[in-house]
Amino acid sequence: MKLAEAVIDDHVLLDLSWHEAGRATDRAAVRRSTAVALRDAITEARVDVDRTTLVGVLQTVSQVRALDLLLNNGDRITLEASDDVRADLGPMYNHRVEVLAEVRVRTSGTGQDRARYQLISVRSLEEDG
């Protein structure tokens, strides 16, 4: 971002080149218009992070696929989880659970939101025995 600002503010033209062994040298130029577009894309794309509690049925298809949480309203949320967290989830599959998740909402420069959910903790809502 600072490089883009320098090109914009100081009216600098960057001529870049890089070379890998056994390959032709690549060249690129960063002009003011390119720097403005780059700055705007970075500024407009933002990520909001929050925590949320979700209730639903914990589901999975396999050990390699992400977890799904089927919400009461029929929506399906995909949850990411580390291997050590996943290892403790076996007894909760196909059961109603309450999930605490970190949700990262990325808003692109076009205004589209994309949410990613990271499982923090899960609590069974099934009654014991």
mmCIF file of N, CA and C in Angstrom:
data_model
loop_
_atom_site.group_PDB
_atom_site.id
_atom_site.type_symbol
_atom_site.label_atom_id
_atom_site.label_comp_id
_atom_site.label_asym_id
_atom_site.label_seq_id
_atom_site.Cartn_x
_atom_site.Cartn_y
_atom_site.Cartn_z
ATOM 1 N N MET A 1 0.822 -1.179 0.000
ATOM 2 C CA MET A 1 0.000 0.000 0.000
ATOM 3 C C MET A 1 0.876 1.256 0.000
ATOM 4 N N LYS A 2 1.944 1.260 0.801
ATOM 5 C CA LYS A 2 2.822 2.430 0.860
ATOM 6 C C LYS A 2 3.525 2.669 -0.470
ATOM 7 N N LEU A 3 3.871 1.574 -1.154
ATOM 8 C CA LEU A 3 4.506 1.707 -2.459
ATOM 9 C C LEU A 3 3.539 2.339 -3.452
ATOM 10 N N ALA A 4 2.295 1.909 -3.434
ATOM 11 C CA ALA A 4 1.284 2.488 -4.324
ATOM 12 C C ALA A 4 1.107 3.972 -4.006
ATOM 13 N N GLU A 5 1.048 4.324 -2.737
ATOM 14 C CA GLU A 5 0.896 5.730 -2.347
ATOM 15 C C GLU A 5 2.082 6.569 -2.822
ATOM 16 N N ALA A 6 3.287 6.023 -2.738
ATOM 17 C CA ALA A 6 4.470 6.757 -3.186
ATOM 18 C C ALA A 6 4.408 7.022 -4.688
ATOM 19 N N VAL A 7 3.989 6.026 -5.446
ATOM 20 C CA VAL A 7 3.867 6.200 -6.896
ATOM 21 C C VAL A 7 2.836 7.272 -7.207
ATOM 22 N N ILE A 8 1.716 7.268 -6.467
ATOM 23 C CA ILE A 8 0.642 8.244 -6.695
ATOM 24 C C ILE A 8 1.078 9.643 -6.280
ATOM 25 N N ASP A 9 1.556 9.779 -5.054
ATOM 26 C CA ASP A 9 1.873 11.099 -4.497
ATOM 27 C C ASP A 9 3.098 11.740 -5.142
ATOM 28 N N ASP A 10 4.109 10.933 -5.431
ATOM 29 C CA ASP A 10 5.372 11.480 -5.940
ATOM 30 C C ASP A 10 5.490 11.398 -7.450
ATOM 31 N N HIS A 11 4.432 10.909 -8.117
ATOM 32 C CA HIS A 11 4.426 10.771 -9.577
ATOM 33 C C HIS A 11 5.644 9.999 -10.062
ATOM 34 N N VAL A 12 5.905 8.896 -9.395
ATOM 35 C CA VAL A 12 7.037 8.037 -9.720
ATOM 36 C C VAL A 12 6.574 6.965 -10.700
ATOM 37 N N LEU A 13 7.420 6.616 -11.643
ATOM 38 C CA LEU A 13 7.169 5.488 -12.540
ATOM 39 C C LEU A 13 8.135 4.387 -12.147
ATOM 40 N N LEU A 14 7.603 3.231 -11.756
ATOM 41 C CA LEU A 14 8.444 2.098 -11.374
ATOM 42 C C LEU A 14 8.637 1.181 -12.564
ATOM 43 N N ASP A 15 9.871 0.924 -12.912
ATOM 44 C CA ASP A 15 10.193 -0.093 -13.903
ATOM 45 C C ASP A 15 10.808 -1.254 -13.144
ATOM 46 N N LEU A 16 10.141 -2.389 -13.187
ATOM 47 C CA LEU A 16 10.590 -3.558 -12.448
ATOM 48 C C LEU A 16 11.049 -4.637 -13.411
ATOM 49 N N SER A 17 12.061 -5.372 -13.002
ATOM 50 C CA SER A 17 12.470 -6.550 -13.776
ATOM 51 C C SER A 17 12.954 -7.608 -12.803
ATOM 52 N N TRP A 18 12.743 -8.866 -13.172
ATOM 53 C CA TRP A 18 13.231 -9.971 -12.366
ATOM 54 C C TRP A 18 13.639 -11.097 -13.291
ATOM 55 N N HIS A 19 14.593 -11.857 -12.800
ATOM 56 C CA HIS A 19 15.172 -12.908 -13.625
ATOM 57 C C HIS A 19 15.337 -14.177 -12.802
ATOM 58 N N GLU A 20 14.910 -15.289 -13.382
ATOM 59 C CA GLU A 20 15.142 -16.601 -12.793
ATOM 60 C C GLU A 20 16.121 -17.339 -13.687
ATOM 61 N N ALA A 21 16.982 -18.114 -13.069
ATOM 62 C CA ALA A 21 17.968 -18.865 -13.844
ATOM 63 C C ALA A 21 17.262 -19.726 -14.893
ATOM 64 N N GLY A 22 17.757 -19.677 -16.107
ATOM 65 C CA GLY A 22 17.202 -20.498 -17.186
ATOM 66 C C GLY A 22 15.938 -19.942 -17.803
ATOM 67 N N ARG A 23 15.524 -18.750 -17.407
ATOM 68 C CA ARG A 23 14.302 -18.152 -17.956
ATOM 69 C C ARG A 23 14.585 -16.733 -18.421
ATOM 70 N N ALA A 24 13.759 -16.258 -19.299
ATOM 71 C CA ALA A 24 13.899 -14.891 -19.795
ATOM 72 C C ALA A 24 13.572 -13.899 -18.677
ATOM 73 N N THR A 25 14.141 -12.728 -18.748
ATOM 74 C CA THR A 25 13.864 -11.679 -17.780
ATOM 75 C C THR A 25 12.460 -11.122 -18.016
ATOM 76 N N ASP A 26 11.688 -10.993 -16.946
ATOM 77 C CA ASP A 26 10.354 -10.397 -17.020
ATOM 78 C C ASP A 26 10.451 -8.945 -16.609
ATOM 79 N N ARG A 27 9.651 -8.108 -17.261
ATOM 80 C CA ARG A 27 9.648 -6.686 -16.958
ATOM 81 C C ARG A 27 8.202 -6.203 -16.760
ATOM 82 N N ALA A 28 8.053 -5.210 -15.895
ATOM 83 C CA ALA A 28 6.739 -4.602 -15.681
ATOM 84 C C ALA A 28 6.940 -3.149 -15.285
ATOM 85 N N ALA A 29 5.937 -2.346 -15.572
ATOM 86 C CA ALA A 29 5.974 -0.937 -15.179
ATOM 87 C C ALA A 29 4.739 -0.647 -14.339
ATOM 88 N N VAL A 30 4.942 0.112 -13.280
ATOM 89 C CA VAL A 30 3.821 0.540 -12.446
ATOM 90 C C VAL A 30 3.705 2.052 -12.592
ATOM 91 N N ARG A 31 2.641 2.440 -13.276
ATOM 92 C CA ARG A 31 2.374 3.853 -13.501
ATOM 93 C C ARG A 31 1.359 4.334 -12.465
ATOM 94 N N ARG A 32 1.109 5.617 -12.470
ATOM 95 C CA ARG A 32 0.182 6.207 -11.511
ATOM 96 C C ARG A 32 -1.203 5.566 -11.603
ATOM 97 N N SER A 33 -1.720 5.346 -12.793
ATOM 98 C CA SER A 33 -3.058 4.769 -12.942
ATOM 99 C C SER A 33 -3.124 3.354 -12.366
ATOM 100 N N THR A 34 -2.051 2.586 -12.556
ATOM 101 C CA THR A 34 -1.996 1.239 -11.991
ATOM 102 C C THR A 34 -1.938 1.306 -10.474
ATOM 103 N N ALA A 35 -1.165 2.229 -9.938
ATOM 104 C CA ALA A 35 -1.049 2.384 -8.486
ATOM 105 C C ALA A 35 -2.377 2.821 -7.873
ATOM 106 N N VAL A 36 -3.124 3.681 -8.552
ATOM 107 C CA VAL A 36 -4.438 4.105 -8.045
ATOM 108 C C VAL A 36 -5.382 2.905 -7.989
ATOM 109 N N ALA A 37 -5.391 2.101 -9.059
ATOM 110 C CA ALA A 37 -6.255 0.915 -9.081
ATOM 111 C C ALA A 37 -5.872 -0.055 -7.973
ATOM 112 N N LEU A 38 -4.577 -0.254 -7.747
ATOM 113 C CA LEU A 38 -4.088 -1.150 -6.703
ATOM 114 C C LEU A 38 -4.482 -0.628 -5.315
ATOM 115 N N ARG A 39 -4.271 0.649 -5.082
ATOM 116 C CA ARG A 39 -4.643 1.244 -3.788
ATOM 117 C C ARG A 39 -6.138 1.109 -3.528
ATOM 118 N N ASP A 40 -6.949 1.392 -4.545
ATOM 119 C CA ASP A 40 -8.400 1.306 -4.385
ATOM 120 C C ASP A 40 -8.843 -0.123 -4.096
ATOM 121 N N ALA A 41 -8.230 -1.096 -4.755
ATOM 122 C CA ALA A 41 -8.588 -2.501 -4.526
ATOM 123 C C ALA A 41 -8.250 -2.913 -3.095
ATOM 124 N N ILE A 42 -7.100 -2.474 -2.604
ATOM 125 C CA ILE A 42 -6.682 -2.812 -1.235
ATOM 126 C C ILE A 42 -7.589 -2.120 -0.225
ATOM 127 N N THR A 43 -7.909 -0.866 -0.466
ATOM 128 C CA THR A 43 -8.731 -0.091 0.454
ATOM 129 C C THR A 43 -10.153 -0.633 0.522
ATOM 130 N N GLU A 44 -10.708 -0.993 -0.631
ATOM 131 C CA GLU A 44 -12.097 -1.439 -0.678
ATOM 132 C C GLU A 44 -12.277 -2.861 -0.174
ATOM 133 N N ALA A 45 -11.249 -3.698 -0.295
ATOM 134 C CA ALA A 45 -11.355 -5.077 0.188
ATOM 135 C C ALA A 45 -11.010 -5.062 1.672
ATOM 136 N N ARG A 46 -11.950 -5.467 2.490
ATOM 137 C CA ARG A 46 -11.695 -5.458 3.929
ATOM 138 C C ARG A 46 -12.147 -6.778 4.535
ATOM 139 N N VAL A 47 -11.605 -7.054 5.714
ATOM 140 C CA VAL A 47 -11.962 -8.272 6.427
ATOM 141 C C VAL A 47 -12.428 -7.876 7.819
ATOM 142 N N ASP A 48 -13.636 -8.290 8.163
ATOM 143 C CA ASP A 48 -14.168 -8.083 9.505
ATOM 144 C C ASP A 48 -14.152 -9.420 10.224
ATOM 145 N N VAL A 49 -13.658 -9.424 11.453
ATOM 146 C CA VAL A 49 -13.578 -10.651 12.243
ATOM 147 C C VAL A 49 -14.448 -10.495 13.478
ATOM 148 N N ASP A 50 -15.251 -11.511 13.738
ATOM 149 C CA ASP A 50 -16.140 -11.483 14.893
ATOM 150 C C ASP A 50 -16.331 -12.917 15.375
ATOM 151 N N ARG A 51 -16.951 -13.078 16.505
ATOM 152 C CA ARG A 51 -17.318 -14.408 16.999
ATOM 153 C C ARG A 51 -18.826 -14.525 16.976
ATOM 154 N N THR A 52 -19.296 -15.730 16.688
ATOM 155 C CA THR A 52 -20.726 -15.969 16.628
ATOM 156 C C THR A 52 -21.037 -17.341 17.194
ATOM 157 N N THR A 53 -22.247 -17.485 17.708
ATOM 158 C CA THR A 53 -22.727 -18.769 18.207
ATOM 159 C C THR A 53 -23.778 -19.280 17.236
ATOM 160 N N LEU A 54 -23.615 -20.528 16.808
ATOM 161 C CA LEU A 54 -24.530 -21.162 15.864
ATOM 162 C C LEU A 54 -25.081 -22.434 16.484
ATOM 163 N N VAL A 55 -26.323 -22.766 16.175
ATOM 164 C CA VAL A 55 -26.932 -23.999 16.658
ATOM 165 C C VAL A 55 -27.413 -24.785 15.454
ATOM 166 N N GLY A 56 -27.082 -26.079 15.444
ATOM 167 C CA GLY A 56 -27.515 -26.933 14.355
ATOM 168 C C GLY A 56 -27.025 -28.347 14.549
ATOM 169 N N VAL A 57 -27.052 -29.129 13.474
ATOM 170 C CA VAL A 57 -26.599 -30.515 13.500
ATOM 171 C C VAL A 57 -25.233 -30.581 12.829
ATOM 172 N N LEU A 58 -24.250 -31.106 13.533
ATOM 173 C CA LEU A 58 -22.885 -31.213 13.017
ATOM 174 C C LEU A 58 -22.806 -32.390 12.057
ATOM 175 N N GLN A 59 -22.330 -32.131 10.843
ATOM 176 C CA GLN A 59 -22.245 -33.170 9.823
ATOM 177 C C GLN A 59 -20.882 -33.139 9.163
ATOM 178 N N THR A 60 -20.481 -34.282 8.606
ATOM 179 C CA THR A 60 -19.275 -34.367 7.795
ATOM 180 C C THR A 60 -19.446 -35.517 6.821
ATOM 181 N N VAL A 61 -18.762 -35.442 5.706
ATOM 182 C CA VAL A 61 -18.837 -36.500 4.704
ATOM 183 C C VAL A 61 -17.635 -37.424 4.827
ATOM 184 N N SER A 62 -16.479 -36.850 5.136
ATOM 185 C CA SER A 62 -15.263 -37.662 5.252
ATOM 186 C C SER A 62 -14.265 -36.937 6.135
ATOM 187 N N GLN A 63 -13.149 -37.570 6.368
ATOM 188 C CA GLN A 63 -12.117 -36.956 7.199
ATOM 189 C C GLN A 63 -11.417 -35.796 6.498
ATOM 190 N N VAL A 64 -11.468 -35.736 5.166
ATOM 191 C CA VAL A 64 -10.744 -34.679 4.460
ATOM 192 C C VAL A 64 -11.626 -33.481 4.135
ATOM 193 N N ARG A 65 -12.917 -33.641 4.187
ATOM 194 C CA ARG A 65 -13.827 -32.548 3.867
ATOM 195 C C ARG A 65 -14.083 -31.703 5.110
ATOM 196 N N ALA A 66 -14.335 -30.447 4.874
ATOM 197 C CA ALA A 66 -14.653 -29.562 5.995
ATOM 198 C C ALA A 66 -15.943 -30.007 6.672
ATOM 199 N N LEU A 67 -16.129 -29.561 7.879
ATOM 200 C CA LEU A 67 -17.341 -29.859 8.639
ATOM 201 C C LEU A 67 -18.490 -29.003 8.130
ATOM 202 N N ASP A 68 -19.682 -29.526 8.210
ATOM 203 C CA ASP A 68 -20.874 -28.748 7.896
ATOM 204 C C ASP A 68 -21.731 -28.673 9.139
ATOM 205 N N LEU A 69 -22.368 -27.533 9.312
ATOM 206 C CA LEU A 69 -23.342 -27.369 10.377
ATOM 207 C C LEU A 69 -24.664 -27.045 9.698
ATOM 208 N N LEU A 70 -25.627 -27.951 9.839
ATOM 209 C CA LEU A 70 -26.952 -27.748 9.272
ATOM 210 C C LEU A 70 -27.766 -26.962 10.288
ATOM 211 N N LEU A 71 -28.064 -25.706 9.978
ATOM 212 C CA LEU A 71 -28.772 -24.830 10.900
ATOM 213 C C LEU A 71 -30.256 -25.172 10.941
ATOM 214 N N ASN A 72 -30.922 -24.717 11.969
ATOM 215 C CA ASN A 72 -32.351 -24.991 12.155
ATOM 216 C C ASN A 72 -33.195 -24.500 10.980
ATOM 217 N N ASN A 73 -32.751 -23.418 10.309
ATOM 218 C CA ASN A 73 -33.523 -22.864 9.196
ATOM 219 C C ASN A 73 -33.220 -23.555 7.862
ATOM 220 N N GLY A 74 -32.375 -24.591 7.886
ATOM 221 C CA GLY A 74 -32.046 -25.337 6.675
ATOM 222 C C GLY A 74 -30.782 -24.871 5.986
ATOM 223 N N ASP A 75 -30.234 -23.729 6.381
ATOM 224 C CA ASP A 75 -28.970 -23.266 5.798
ATOM 225 C C ASP A 75 -27.834 -24.162 6.253
ATOM 226 N N ARG A 76 -26.815 -24.251 5.435
ATOM 227 C CA ARG A 76 -25.650 -25.077 5.751
ATOM 228 C C ARG A 76 -24.425 -24.162 5.824
ATOM 229 N N ILE A 77 -23.703 -24.254 6.932
ATOM 230 C CA ILE A 77 -22.484 -23.473 7.148
ATOM 231 C C ILE A 77 -21.304 -24.436 7.124
ATOM 232 N N THR A 78 -20.271 -24.103 6.367
ATOM 233 C CA THR A 78 -19.048 -24.902 6.359
ATOM 234 C C THR A 78 -18.112 -24.364 7.432
ATOM 235 N N LEU A 79 -17.623 -25.265 8.276
ATOM 236 C CA LEU A 79 -16.729 -24.902 9.374
ATOM 237 C C LEU A 79 -15.334 -25.439 9.097
ATOM 238 N N GLU A 80 -14.338 -24.612 9.305
ATOM 239 C CA GLU A 80 -12.963 -25.076 9.255
ATOM 240 C C GLU A 80 -12.552 -25.417 10.677
ATOM 241 N N ALA A 81 -11.733 -26.461 10.819
ATOM 242 C CA ALA A 81 -11.278 -26.858 12.153
ATOM 243 C C ALA A 81 -9.918 -27.511 12.035
ATOM 244 N N SER A 82 -9.094 -27.295 13.028
ATOM 245 C CA SER A 82 -7.778 -27.928 13.048
ATOM 246 C C SER A 82 -7.944 -29.429 13.299
ATOM 247 N N ASP A 83 -6.923 -30.203 12.961
ATOM 248 C CA ASP A 83 -6.981 -31.657 13.126
ATOM 249 C C ASP A 83 -7.208 -32.060 14.582
ATOM 250 N N ASP A 84 -6.582 -31.349 15.520
ATOM 251 C CA ASP A 84 -6.752 -31.733 16.929
ATOM 252 C C ASP A 84 -8.167 -31.443 17.424
ATOM 253 N N VAL A 85 -8.806 -30.409 16.923
ATOM 254 C CA VAL A 85 -10.199 -30.147 17.283
ATOM 255 C C VAL A 85 -11.102 -31.194 16.646
ATOM 256 N N ARG A 86 -10.840 -31.526 15.381
ATOM 257 C CA ARG A 86 -11.651 -32.521 14.669
ATOM 258 C C ARG A 86 -11.584 -33.884 15.351
ATOM 259 N N ALA A 87 -10.441 -34.194 15.948
ATOM 260 C CA ALA A 87 -10.253 -35.504 16.573
ATOM 261 C C ALA A 87 -11.231 -35.746 17.720
ATOM 262 N N ASP A 88 -11.703 -34.691 18.358
ATOM 263 C CA ASP A 88 -12.617 -34.820 19.494
ATOM 264 C C ASP A 88 -14.095 -34.714 19.116
ATOM 265 N N LEU A 89 -14.386 -34.573 17.831
ATOM 266 C CA LEU A 89 -15.766 -34.317 17.422
ATOM 267 C C LEU A 89 -16.589 -35.565 17.128
ATOM 268 N N GLY A 90 -15.962 -36.719 17.030
ATOM 269 C CA GLY A 90 -16.652 -37.951 16.640
ATOM 270 C C GLY A 90 -17.999 -38.177 17.297
ATOM 271 N N PRO A 91 -18.101 -38.104 18.616
ATOM 272 C CA PRO A 91 -19.384 -38.368 19.283
ATOM 273 C C PRO A 91 -20.460 -37.315 18.982
ATOM 274 N N MET A 92 -20.078 -36.188 18.381
ATOM 275 C CA MET A 92 -21.048 -35.118 18.153
ATOM 276 C C MET A 92 -21.617 -35.099 16.736
ATOM 277 N N TYR A 93 -21.056 -35.919 15.841
ATOM 278 C CA TYR A 93 -21.573 -35.932 14.475
ATOM 279 C C TYR A 93 -23.014 -36.408 14.460
ATOM 280 N N ASN A 94 -23.816 -35.769 13.639
ATOM 281 C CA ASN A 94 -25.245 -36.065 13.487
ATOM 282 C C ASN A 94 -26.041 -35.787 14.759
ATOM 283 N N HIS A 95 -25.521 -34.889 15.588
ATOM 284 C CA HIS A 95 -26.223 -34.470 16.798
ATOM 285 C C HIS A 95 -26.372 -32.950 16.794
ATOM 286 N N ARG A 96 -27.383 -32.479 17.530
ATOM 287 C CA ARG A 96 -27.546 -31.022 17.691
ATOM 288 C C ARG A 96 -26.445 -30.499 18.601
ATOM 289 N N VAL A 97 -25.834 -29.412 18.150
ATOM 290 C CA VAL A 97 -24.728 -28.821 18.899
ATOM 291 C C VAL A 97 -24.850 -27.300 18.879
ATOM 292 N N GLU A 98 -24.136 -26.706 19.809
ATOM 293 C CA GLU A 98 -23.949 -25.258 19.816
ATOM 294 C C GLU A 98 -22.475 -25.019 19.515
ATOM 295 N N VAL A 99 -22.217 -24.231 18.508
ATOM 296 C CA VAL A 99 -20.853 -23.995 18.040
ATOM 297 C C VAL A 99 -20.473 -22.543 18.287
ATOM 298 N N LEU A 100 -19.290 -22.334 18.843
ATOM 299 C CA LEU A 100 -18.702 -21.005 18.905
ATOM 300 C C LEU A 100 -17.690 -20.953 17.771
ATOM 301 N N ALA A 101 -17.846 -19.979 16.883
ATOM 302 C CA ALA A 101 -16.975 -19.890 15.717
ATOM 303 C C ALA A 101 -16.488 -18.466 15.526
ATOM 304 N N GLU A 102 -15.276 -18.374 14.985
ATOM 305 C CA GLU A 102 -14.772 -17.089 14.545
ATOM 306 C C GLU A 102 -15.196 -16.947 13.092
ATOM 307 N N VAL A 103 -15.851 -15.861 12.778
ATOM 308 C CA VAL A 103 -16.304 -15.640 11.402
ATOM 309 C C VAL A 103 -15.516 -14.472 10.817
ATOM 310 N N ARG A 104 -14.929 -14.729 9.657
ATOM 311 C CA ARG A 104 -14.187 -13.698 8.922
ATOM 312 C C ARG A 104 -14.984 -13.377 7.669
ATOM 313 N N VAL A 105 -15.451 -12.144 7.596
ATOM 314 C CA VAL A 105 -16.215 -11.721 6.429
ATOM 315 C C VAL A 105 -15.314 -10.828 5.588
ATOM 316 N N ARG A 106 -15.028 -11.290 4.396
ATOM 317 C CA ARG A 106 -14.195 -10.535 3.463
ATOM 318 C C ARG A 106 -15.126 -9.838 2.484
ATOM 319 N N THR A 107 -15.009 -8.524 2.405
ATOM 320 C CA THR A 107 -15.792 -7.736 1.463
ATOM 321 C C THR A 107 -14.877 -7.294 0.345
ATOM 322 N N SER A 108 -15.235 -7.674 -0.880
ATOM 323 C CA SER A 108 -14.399 -7.324 -2.034
ATOM 324 C C SER A 108 -14.703 -5.898 -2.479
ATOM 325 N N GLY A 109 -13.907 -5.418 -3.396
ATOM 326 C CA GLY A 109 -14.116 -4.085 -3.943
ATOM 327 C C GLY A 109 -15.436 -3.960 -4.670
ATOM 328 N N THR A 110 -16.024 -5.060 -5.074
ATOM 329 C CA THR A 110 -17.321 -5.037 -5.759
ATOM 330 C C THR A 110 -18.482 -5.095 -4.769
ATOM 331 N N GLY A 111 -18.172 -5.184 -3.475
ATOM 332 C CA GLY A 111 -19.213 -5.196 -2.457
ATOM 333 C C GLY A 111 -19.719 -6.577 -2.088
ATOM 334 N N GLN A 112 -19.157 -7.629 -2.664
ATOM 335 C CA GLN A 112 -19.582 -8.985 -2.328
ATOM 336 C C GLN A 112 -18.927 -9.428 -1.027
ATOM 337 N N ASP A 113 -19.729 -10.068 -0.170
ATOM 338 C CA ASP A 113 -19.227 -10.595 1.102
ATOM 339 C C ASP A 113 -19.008 -12.092 0.978
ATOM 340 N N ARG A 114 -17.915 -12.575 1.573
ATOM 341 C CA ARG A 114 -17.655 -14.009 1.650
ATOM 342 C C ARG A 114 -17.241 -14.320 3.076
ATOM 343 N N ALA A 115 -18.003 -15.195 3.729
ATOM 344 C CA ALA A 115 -17.751 -15.530 5.135
ATOM 345 C C ALA A 115 -17.043 -16.871 5.236
ATOM 346 N N ARG A 116 -16.071 -16.936 6.155
ATOM 347 C CA ARG A 116 -15.395 -18.191 6.492
ATOM 348 C C ARG A 116 -15.514 -18.372 7.993
ATOM 349 N N TYR A 117 -15.866 -19.602 8.397
ATOM 350 C CA TYR A 117 -16.103 -19.909 9.804
ATOM 351 C C TYR A 117 -15.022 -20.851 10.318
ATOM 352 N N GLN A 118 -14.363 -20.474 11.414
ATOM 353 C CA GLN A 118 -13.351 -21.305 12.060
ATOM 354 C C GLN A 118 -13.923 -21.771 13.393
ATOM 355 N N LEU A 119 -14.036 -23.084 13.560
ATOM 356 C CA LEU A 119 -14.586 -23.661 14.772
ATOM 357 C C LEU A 119 -13.654 -23.381 15.956
ATOM 358 N N ILE A 120 -14.209 -22.818 17.011
ATOM 359 C CA ILE A 120 -13.450 -22.572 18.238
ATOM 360 C C ILE A 120 -13.803 -23.625 19.276
ATOM 361 N N SER A 121 -15.095 -23.813 19.505
ATOM 362 C CA SER A 121 -15.534 -24.832 20.459
ATOM 363 C C SER A 121 -16.913 -25.314 20.059
ATOM 364 N N VAL A 122 -17.260 -26.496 20.580
ATOM 365 C CA VAL A 122 -18.554 -27.084 20.278
ATOM 366 C C VAL A 122 -19.086 -27.741 21.543
ATOM 367 N N ARG A 123 -20.406 -27.628 21.745
ATOM 368 C CA ARG A 123 -21.052 -28.200 22.916
ATOM 369 C C ARG A 123 -22.281 -28.964 22.460
ATOM 370 N N SER A 124 -22.408 -30.178 22.922
ATOM 371 C CA SER A 124 -23.560 -31.002 22.558
ATOM 372 C C SER A 124 -24.815 -30.478 23.216
ATOM 373 N N LEU A 125 -25.926 -30.480 22.452
ATOM 374 C CA LEU A 125 -27.220 -30.097 22.994
ATOM 375 C C LEU A 125 -28.123 -31.313 23.182
ATOM 376 N N GLU A 126 -27.569 -32.492 22.941
ATOM 377 C CA GLU A 126 -28.303 -33.745 23.140
ATOM 378 C C GLU A 126 -28.320 -34.071 24.626
ATOM 379 N N GLU A 127 -29.437 -34.594 25.089
ATOM 380 C CA GLU A 127 -29.507 -34.990 26.488
ATOM 381 C C GLU A 127 -28.800 -36.309 26.663
ATOM 382 N N ASP A 128 -28.039 -36.435 27.739
ATOM 383 C CA ASP A 128 -27.325 -37.683 28.034
ATOM 384 C C ASP A 128 -28.306 -38.764 28.424
ATOM 385 N N GLY A 129 -28.054 -39.994 27.814
ATOM 386 C CA GLY A 129 -28.719 -41.222 28.131
ATOM 387 C C GLY A 129 -30.118 -41.172 28.467
#
